mmCIF file of C-alpha atoms and ligand atoms in Angstrom:
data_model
loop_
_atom_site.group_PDB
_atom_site.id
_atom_site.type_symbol
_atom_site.label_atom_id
_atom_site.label_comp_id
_atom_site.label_asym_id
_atom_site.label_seq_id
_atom_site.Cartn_x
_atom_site.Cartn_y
_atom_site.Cartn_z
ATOM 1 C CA UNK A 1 -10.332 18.269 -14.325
ATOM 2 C CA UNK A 2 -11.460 16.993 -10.861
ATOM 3 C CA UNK A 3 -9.863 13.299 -10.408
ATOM 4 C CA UNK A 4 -11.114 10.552 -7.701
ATOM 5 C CA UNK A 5 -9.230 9.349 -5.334
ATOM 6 C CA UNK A 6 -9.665 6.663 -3.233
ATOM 7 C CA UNK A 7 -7.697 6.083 -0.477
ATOM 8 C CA UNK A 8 -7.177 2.252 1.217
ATOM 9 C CA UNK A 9 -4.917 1.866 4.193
ATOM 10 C CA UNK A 10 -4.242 -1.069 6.782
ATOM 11 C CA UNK A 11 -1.977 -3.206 8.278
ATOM 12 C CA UNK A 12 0.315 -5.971 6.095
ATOM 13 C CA UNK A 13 -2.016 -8.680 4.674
ATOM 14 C CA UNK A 14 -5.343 -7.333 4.898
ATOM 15 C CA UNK A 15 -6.181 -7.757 1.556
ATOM 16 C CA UNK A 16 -6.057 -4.495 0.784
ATOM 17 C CA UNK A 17 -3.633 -4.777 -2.589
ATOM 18 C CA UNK A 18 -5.646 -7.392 -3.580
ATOM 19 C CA UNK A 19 -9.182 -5.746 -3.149
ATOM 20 C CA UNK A 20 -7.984 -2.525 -4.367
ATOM 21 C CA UNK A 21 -7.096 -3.791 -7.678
ATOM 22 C CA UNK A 22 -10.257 -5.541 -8.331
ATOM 23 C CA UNK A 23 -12.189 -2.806 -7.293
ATOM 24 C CA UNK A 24 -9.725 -0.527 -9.661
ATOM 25 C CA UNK A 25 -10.772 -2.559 -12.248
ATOM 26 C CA UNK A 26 -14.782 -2.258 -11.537
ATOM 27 C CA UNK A 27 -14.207 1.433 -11.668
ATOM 28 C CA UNK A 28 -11.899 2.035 -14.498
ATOM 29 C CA UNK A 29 -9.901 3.743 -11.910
ATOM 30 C CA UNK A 30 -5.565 3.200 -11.903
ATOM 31 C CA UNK A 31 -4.492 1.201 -8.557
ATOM 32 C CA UNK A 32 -1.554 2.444 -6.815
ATOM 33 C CA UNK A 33 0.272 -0.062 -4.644
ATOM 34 C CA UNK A 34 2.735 2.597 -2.528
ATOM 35 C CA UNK A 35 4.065 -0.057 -0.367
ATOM 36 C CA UNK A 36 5.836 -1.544 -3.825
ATOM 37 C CA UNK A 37 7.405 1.670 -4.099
ATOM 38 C CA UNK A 38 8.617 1.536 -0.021
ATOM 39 C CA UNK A 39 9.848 -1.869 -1.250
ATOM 40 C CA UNK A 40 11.608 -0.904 -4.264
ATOM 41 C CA UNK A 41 13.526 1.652 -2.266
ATOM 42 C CA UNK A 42 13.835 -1.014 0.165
ATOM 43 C CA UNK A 43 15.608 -3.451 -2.623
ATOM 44 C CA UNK A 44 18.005 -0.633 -3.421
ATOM 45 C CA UNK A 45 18.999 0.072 -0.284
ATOM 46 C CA UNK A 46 19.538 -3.696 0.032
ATOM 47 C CA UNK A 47 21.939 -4.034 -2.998
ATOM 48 C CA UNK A 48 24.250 -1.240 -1.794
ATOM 49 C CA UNK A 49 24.278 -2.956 1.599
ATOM 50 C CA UNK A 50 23.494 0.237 3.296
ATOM 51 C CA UNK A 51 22.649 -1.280 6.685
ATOM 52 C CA UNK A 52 18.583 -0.056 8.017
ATOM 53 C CA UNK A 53 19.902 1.836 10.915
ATOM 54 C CA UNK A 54 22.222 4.224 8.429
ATOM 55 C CA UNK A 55 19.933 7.150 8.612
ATOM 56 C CA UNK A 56 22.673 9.321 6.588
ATOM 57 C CA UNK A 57 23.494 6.744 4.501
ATOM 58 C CA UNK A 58 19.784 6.176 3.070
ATOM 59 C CA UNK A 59 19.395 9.670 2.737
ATOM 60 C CA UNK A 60 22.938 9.982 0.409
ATOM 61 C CA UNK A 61 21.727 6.927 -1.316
ATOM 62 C CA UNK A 62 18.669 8.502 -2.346
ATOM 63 C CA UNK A 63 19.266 10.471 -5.336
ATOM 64 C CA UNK A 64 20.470 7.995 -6.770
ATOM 65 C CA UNK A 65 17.105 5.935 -6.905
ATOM 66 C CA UNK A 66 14.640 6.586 -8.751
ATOM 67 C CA UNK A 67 11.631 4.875 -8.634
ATOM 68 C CA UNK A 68 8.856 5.136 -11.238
ATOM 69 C CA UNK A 69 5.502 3.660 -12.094
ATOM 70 C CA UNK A 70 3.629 2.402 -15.396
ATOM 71 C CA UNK A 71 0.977 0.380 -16.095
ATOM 72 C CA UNK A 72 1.170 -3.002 -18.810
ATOM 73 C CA UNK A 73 -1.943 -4.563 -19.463
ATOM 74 C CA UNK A 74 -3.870 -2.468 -16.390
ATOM 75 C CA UNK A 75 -0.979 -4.238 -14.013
ATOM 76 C CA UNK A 76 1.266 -2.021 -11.909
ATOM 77 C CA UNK A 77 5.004 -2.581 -12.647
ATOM 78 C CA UNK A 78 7.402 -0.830 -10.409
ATOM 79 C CA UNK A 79 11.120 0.445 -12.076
ATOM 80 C CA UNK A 80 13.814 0.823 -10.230
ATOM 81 C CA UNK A 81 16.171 3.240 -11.994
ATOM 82 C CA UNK A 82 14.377 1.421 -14.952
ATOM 83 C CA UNK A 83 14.773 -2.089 -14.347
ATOM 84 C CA UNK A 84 11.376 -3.819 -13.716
ATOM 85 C CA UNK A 85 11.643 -5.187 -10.070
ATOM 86 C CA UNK A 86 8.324 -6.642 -9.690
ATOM 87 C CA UNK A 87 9.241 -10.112 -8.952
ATOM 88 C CA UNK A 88 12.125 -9.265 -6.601
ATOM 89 C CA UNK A 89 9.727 -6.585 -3.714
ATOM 90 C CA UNK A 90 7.295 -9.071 -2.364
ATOM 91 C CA UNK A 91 10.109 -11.429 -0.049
ATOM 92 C CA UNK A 92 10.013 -10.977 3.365
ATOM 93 C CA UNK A 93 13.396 -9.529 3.078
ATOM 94 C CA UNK A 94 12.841 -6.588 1.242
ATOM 95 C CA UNK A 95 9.388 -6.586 3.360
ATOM 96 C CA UNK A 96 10.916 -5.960 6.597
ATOM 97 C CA UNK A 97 13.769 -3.616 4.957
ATOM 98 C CA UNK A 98 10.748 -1.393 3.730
ATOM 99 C CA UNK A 99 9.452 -1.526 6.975
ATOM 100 C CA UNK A 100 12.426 0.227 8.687
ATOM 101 C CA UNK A 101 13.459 2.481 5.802
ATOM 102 C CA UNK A 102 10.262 3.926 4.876
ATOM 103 C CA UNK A 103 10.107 6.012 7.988
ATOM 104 C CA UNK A 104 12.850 8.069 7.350
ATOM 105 C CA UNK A 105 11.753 11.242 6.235
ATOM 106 C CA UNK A 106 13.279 11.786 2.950
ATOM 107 C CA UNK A 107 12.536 8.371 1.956
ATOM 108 C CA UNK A 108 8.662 9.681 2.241
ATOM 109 C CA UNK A 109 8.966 13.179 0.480
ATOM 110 C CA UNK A 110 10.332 11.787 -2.223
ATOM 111 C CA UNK A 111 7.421 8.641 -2.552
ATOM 112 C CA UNK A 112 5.050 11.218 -1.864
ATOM 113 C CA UNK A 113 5.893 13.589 -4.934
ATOM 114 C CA UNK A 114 5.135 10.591 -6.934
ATOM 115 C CA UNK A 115 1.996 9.723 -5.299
ATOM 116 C CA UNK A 116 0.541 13.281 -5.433
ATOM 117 C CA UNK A 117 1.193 13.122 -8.966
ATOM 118 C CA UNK A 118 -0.399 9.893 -10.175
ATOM 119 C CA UNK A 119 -3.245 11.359 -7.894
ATOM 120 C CA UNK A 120 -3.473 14.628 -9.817
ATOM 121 C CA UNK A 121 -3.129 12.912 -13.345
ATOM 122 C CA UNK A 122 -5.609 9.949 -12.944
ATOM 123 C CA UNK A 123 -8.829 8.591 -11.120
ATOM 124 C CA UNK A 124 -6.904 6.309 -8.279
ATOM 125 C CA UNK A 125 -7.169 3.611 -6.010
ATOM 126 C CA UNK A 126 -4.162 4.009 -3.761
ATOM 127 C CA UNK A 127 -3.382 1.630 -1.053
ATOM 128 C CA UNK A 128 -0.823 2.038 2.035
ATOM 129 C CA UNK A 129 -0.298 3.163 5.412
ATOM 130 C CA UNK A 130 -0.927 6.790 5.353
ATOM 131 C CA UNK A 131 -3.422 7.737 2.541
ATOM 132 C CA UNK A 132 -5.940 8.821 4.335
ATOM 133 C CA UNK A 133 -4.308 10.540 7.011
ATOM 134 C CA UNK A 134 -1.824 12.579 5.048
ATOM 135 C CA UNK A 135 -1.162 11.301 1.401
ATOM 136 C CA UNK A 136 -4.541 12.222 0.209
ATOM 137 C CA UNK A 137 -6.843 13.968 3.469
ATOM 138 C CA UNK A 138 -9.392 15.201 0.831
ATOM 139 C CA UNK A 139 -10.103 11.548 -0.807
ATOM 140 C CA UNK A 140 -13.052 10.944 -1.512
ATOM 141 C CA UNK A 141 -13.740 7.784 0.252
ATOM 142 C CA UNK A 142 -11.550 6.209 2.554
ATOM 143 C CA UNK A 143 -11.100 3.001 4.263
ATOM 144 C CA UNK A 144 -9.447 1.595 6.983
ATOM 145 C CA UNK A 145 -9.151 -2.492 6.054
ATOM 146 C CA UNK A 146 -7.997 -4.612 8.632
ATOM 147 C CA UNK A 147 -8.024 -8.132 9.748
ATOM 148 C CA UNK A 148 -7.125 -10.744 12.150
ATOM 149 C CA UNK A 149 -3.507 -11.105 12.468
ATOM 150 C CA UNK A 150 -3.901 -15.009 12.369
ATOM 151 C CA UNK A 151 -6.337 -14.664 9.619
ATOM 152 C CA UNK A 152 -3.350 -12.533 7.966
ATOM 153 C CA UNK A 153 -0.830 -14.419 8.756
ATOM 154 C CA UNK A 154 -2.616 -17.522 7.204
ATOM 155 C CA UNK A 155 -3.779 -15.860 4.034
ATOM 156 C CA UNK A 156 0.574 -14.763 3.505
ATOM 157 C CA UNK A 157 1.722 -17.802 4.310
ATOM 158 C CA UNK A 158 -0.520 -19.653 1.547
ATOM 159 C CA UNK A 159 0.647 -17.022 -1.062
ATOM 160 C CA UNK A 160 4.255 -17.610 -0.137
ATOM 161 C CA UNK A 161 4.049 -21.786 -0.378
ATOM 162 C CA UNK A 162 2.173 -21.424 -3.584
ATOM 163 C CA UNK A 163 5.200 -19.202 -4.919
ATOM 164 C CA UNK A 164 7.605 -21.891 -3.603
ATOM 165 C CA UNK A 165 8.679 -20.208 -0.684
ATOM 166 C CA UNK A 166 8.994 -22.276 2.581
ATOM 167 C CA UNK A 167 8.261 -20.543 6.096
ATOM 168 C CA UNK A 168 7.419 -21.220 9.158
ATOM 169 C CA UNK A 169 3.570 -19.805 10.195
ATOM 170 C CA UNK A 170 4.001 -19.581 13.173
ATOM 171 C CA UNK A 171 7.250 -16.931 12.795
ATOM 172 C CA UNK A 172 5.181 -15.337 10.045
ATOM 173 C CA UNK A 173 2.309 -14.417 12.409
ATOM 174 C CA UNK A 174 4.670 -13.037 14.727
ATOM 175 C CA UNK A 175 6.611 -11.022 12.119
ATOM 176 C CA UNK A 176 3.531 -9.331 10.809
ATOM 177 C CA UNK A 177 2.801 -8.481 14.488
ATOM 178 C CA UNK A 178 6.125 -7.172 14.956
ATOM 179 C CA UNK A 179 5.980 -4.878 11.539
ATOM 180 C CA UNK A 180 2.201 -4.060 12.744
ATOM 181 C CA UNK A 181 3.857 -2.624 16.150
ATOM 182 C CA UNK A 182 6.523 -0.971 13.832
ATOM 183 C CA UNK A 183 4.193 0.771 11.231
ATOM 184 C CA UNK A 184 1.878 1.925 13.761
ATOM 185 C CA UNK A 185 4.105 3.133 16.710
ATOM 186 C CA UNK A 186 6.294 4.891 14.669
ATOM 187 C CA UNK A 187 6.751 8.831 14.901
ATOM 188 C CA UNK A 188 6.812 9.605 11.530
ATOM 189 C CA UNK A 189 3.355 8.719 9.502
ATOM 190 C CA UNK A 190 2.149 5.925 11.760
ATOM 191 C CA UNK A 191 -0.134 3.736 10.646
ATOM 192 C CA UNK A 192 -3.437 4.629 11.988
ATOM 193 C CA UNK A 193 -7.613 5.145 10.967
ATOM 194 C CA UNK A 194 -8.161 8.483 9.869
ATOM 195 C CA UNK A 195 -11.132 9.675 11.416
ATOM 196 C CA UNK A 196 -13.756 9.937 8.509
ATOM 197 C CA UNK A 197 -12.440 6.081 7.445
ATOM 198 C CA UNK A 198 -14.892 3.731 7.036
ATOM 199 C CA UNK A 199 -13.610 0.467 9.050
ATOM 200 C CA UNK A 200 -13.740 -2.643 7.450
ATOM 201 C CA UNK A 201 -12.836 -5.877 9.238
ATOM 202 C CA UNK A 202 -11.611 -8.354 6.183
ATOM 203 C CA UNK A 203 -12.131 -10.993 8.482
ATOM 204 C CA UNK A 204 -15.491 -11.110 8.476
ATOM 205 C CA UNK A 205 -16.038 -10.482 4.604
ATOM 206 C CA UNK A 206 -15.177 -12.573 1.582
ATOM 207 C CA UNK A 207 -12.402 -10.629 -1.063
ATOM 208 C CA UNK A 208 -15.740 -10.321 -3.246
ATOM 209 C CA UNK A 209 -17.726 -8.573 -0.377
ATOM 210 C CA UNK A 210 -15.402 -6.578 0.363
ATOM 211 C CA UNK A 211 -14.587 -5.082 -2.821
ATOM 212 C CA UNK A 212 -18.493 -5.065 -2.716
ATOM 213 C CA UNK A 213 -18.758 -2.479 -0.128
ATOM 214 C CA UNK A 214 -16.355 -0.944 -1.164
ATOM 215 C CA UNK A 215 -17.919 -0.012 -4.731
ATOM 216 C CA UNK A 216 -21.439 1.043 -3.004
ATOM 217 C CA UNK A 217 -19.525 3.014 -0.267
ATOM 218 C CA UNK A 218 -18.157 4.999 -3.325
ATOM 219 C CA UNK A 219 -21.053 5.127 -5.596
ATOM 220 C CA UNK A 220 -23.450 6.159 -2.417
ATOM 221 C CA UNK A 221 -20.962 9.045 -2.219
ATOM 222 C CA UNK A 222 -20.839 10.032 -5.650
ATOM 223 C CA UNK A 223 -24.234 10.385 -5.994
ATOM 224 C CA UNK A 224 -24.495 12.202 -3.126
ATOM 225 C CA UNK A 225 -22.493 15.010 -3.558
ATOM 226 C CA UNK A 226 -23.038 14.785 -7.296
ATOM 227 C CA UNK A 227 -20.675 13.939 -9.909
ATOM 228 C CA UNK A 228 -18.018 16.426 -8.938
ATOM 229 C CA UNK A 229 -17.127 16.582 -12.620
ATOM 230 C CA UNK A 230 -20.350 17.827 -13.713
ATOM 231 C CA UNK A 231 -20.235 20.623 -11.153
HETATM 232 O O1 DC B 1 2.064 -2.892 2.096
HETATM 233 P P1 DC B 1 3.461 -3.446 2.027
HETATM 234 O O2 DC B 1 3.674 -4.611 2.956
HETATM 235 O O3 DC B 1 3.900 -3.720 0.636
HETATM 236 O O4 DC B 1 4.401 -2.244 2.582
HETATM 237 C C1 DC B 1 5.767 -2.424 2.808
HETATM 238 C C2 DC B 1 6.243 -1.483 3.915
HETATM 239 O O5 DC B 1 6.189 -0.134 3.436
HETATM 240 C C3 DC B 1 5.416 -1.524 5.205
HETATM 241 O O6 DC B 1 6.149 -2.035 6.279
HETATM 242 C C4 DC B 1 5.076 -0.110 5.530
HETATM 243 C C5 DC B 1 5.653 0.711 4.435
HETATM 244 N N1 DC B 1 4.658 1.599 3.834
HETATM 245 C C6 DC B 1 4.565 2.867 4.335
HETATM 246 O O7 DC B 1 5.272 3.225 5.266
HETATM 247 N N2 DC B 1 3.677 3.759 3.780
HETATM 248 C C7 DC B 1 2.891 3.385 2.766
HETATM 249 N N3 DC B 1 2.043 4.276 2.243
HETATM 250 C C8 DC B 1 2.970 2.063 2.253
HETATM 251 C C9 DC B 1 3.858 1.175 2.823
#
């Protein structure tokens, strides 16, 4: 049976995790956060103190990683060779790890099986860096969510002092510039608009509106090609 996929990319702190999943929700669709999966990867590479510029080291590492998905309570919980590693992805740490690792190649092929799969099996929201240009090209809908890096940097920075973390805002704003440069210069799967993305600047909209648009964008389309699982 035909599945839907919609695909959500954009730089660090646009929202997009955060949209996708309520708009998952509206939908009854699965959300697929990929860029826990780079940072699960990230975390293991981390623990075996394989340093980020040990191409051939990450890529012996990596059979012995696996990373897997499931869902409790509609919530996303990433395992790392089984062990639940939500809490530990989402430090700046493993952030900027991910950031350098997840170009390598085989670190992507092997993501990628994973995300074709929960694509195949499932309706999805799946957010990242690359969905719409190569994860999923035949998506259904796809946006391109960015936002002001101040705006960004502000909206992070709030989320990490309300988890207890102390940082400096100012470094933060620069360091999501810096992994901005990163993701989208990069050779391999650069962050970048696909062409038929819609753009959405988060800075303008509320988290509500957003999601908002997001749910007409895909209903418009839906109804215009008819429900593809009627057909
Ligand atoms: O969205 P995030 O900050 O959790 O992503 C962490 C890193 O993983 C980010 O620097 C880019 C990388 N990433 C990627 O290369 N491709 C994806 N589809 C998702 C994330």
């Amino acid at each position: 049976m035909k599945t839907y996929n919609i695909a959500i990319d954009g730089p660090a702190g646009a929202g997009k995790s955060t949209i996708a999943r309520l708009a998952a929700k509206e939908l009854g669709f699965v959300y697929v956060d990929t860029g826990a999966m780079y940072r699960a990867l990230a975390l293991f590479f981390l623990r075996k103190g394989i340093s980020p510029e040990d191409i051939s080291g990450i890529r012996a590492a990596l059979p012995e990683a696996e990373v897997t998905l499931h869902y409790e309570g509609g919530e996303q919980v990433v395992l790392l060779n089984g062990e639940n590693v939500n809490g530990l992805i989402r430090t700046e740490e493993v952030g900027k790890m991910a950031s350098v690792t997840s170009p390598v190649p085989a670190v992507r092929e092997k993501l990628r099986e994973l995300q074709w799969k929960l694509a195949r099996e499932a309706d999805v929201i799946m957010d990242g860096r690359d969905i719409g240009t190569e994860v999923l090209p035949d998506a259904d809908l796809k946006i391109y969510l960015t936002a002001d890096v101040s705006i960004r940097a502000e909206r992070r920075y709030r989320e990490l002092v309300e988890r207890g973390e102390t940082c400096d805002r100012d470094e933060l704003e620069r360091e999501i510039a810096e992994r901005d440069r990163q993701d989208m210069s990069r050779a391999v799967s650069p962050l970048k608009r696909a062409d038929d993305a819609v753009l959405l600047d988060g800075s303008l909209l509320t988290i509500e509106q957003t999601r908002d648009e997001i749910l007409r964008l895909f209903r418009e389309r839906r109804e215009k090609t008819g429900d593809a699982r009627q057909a």
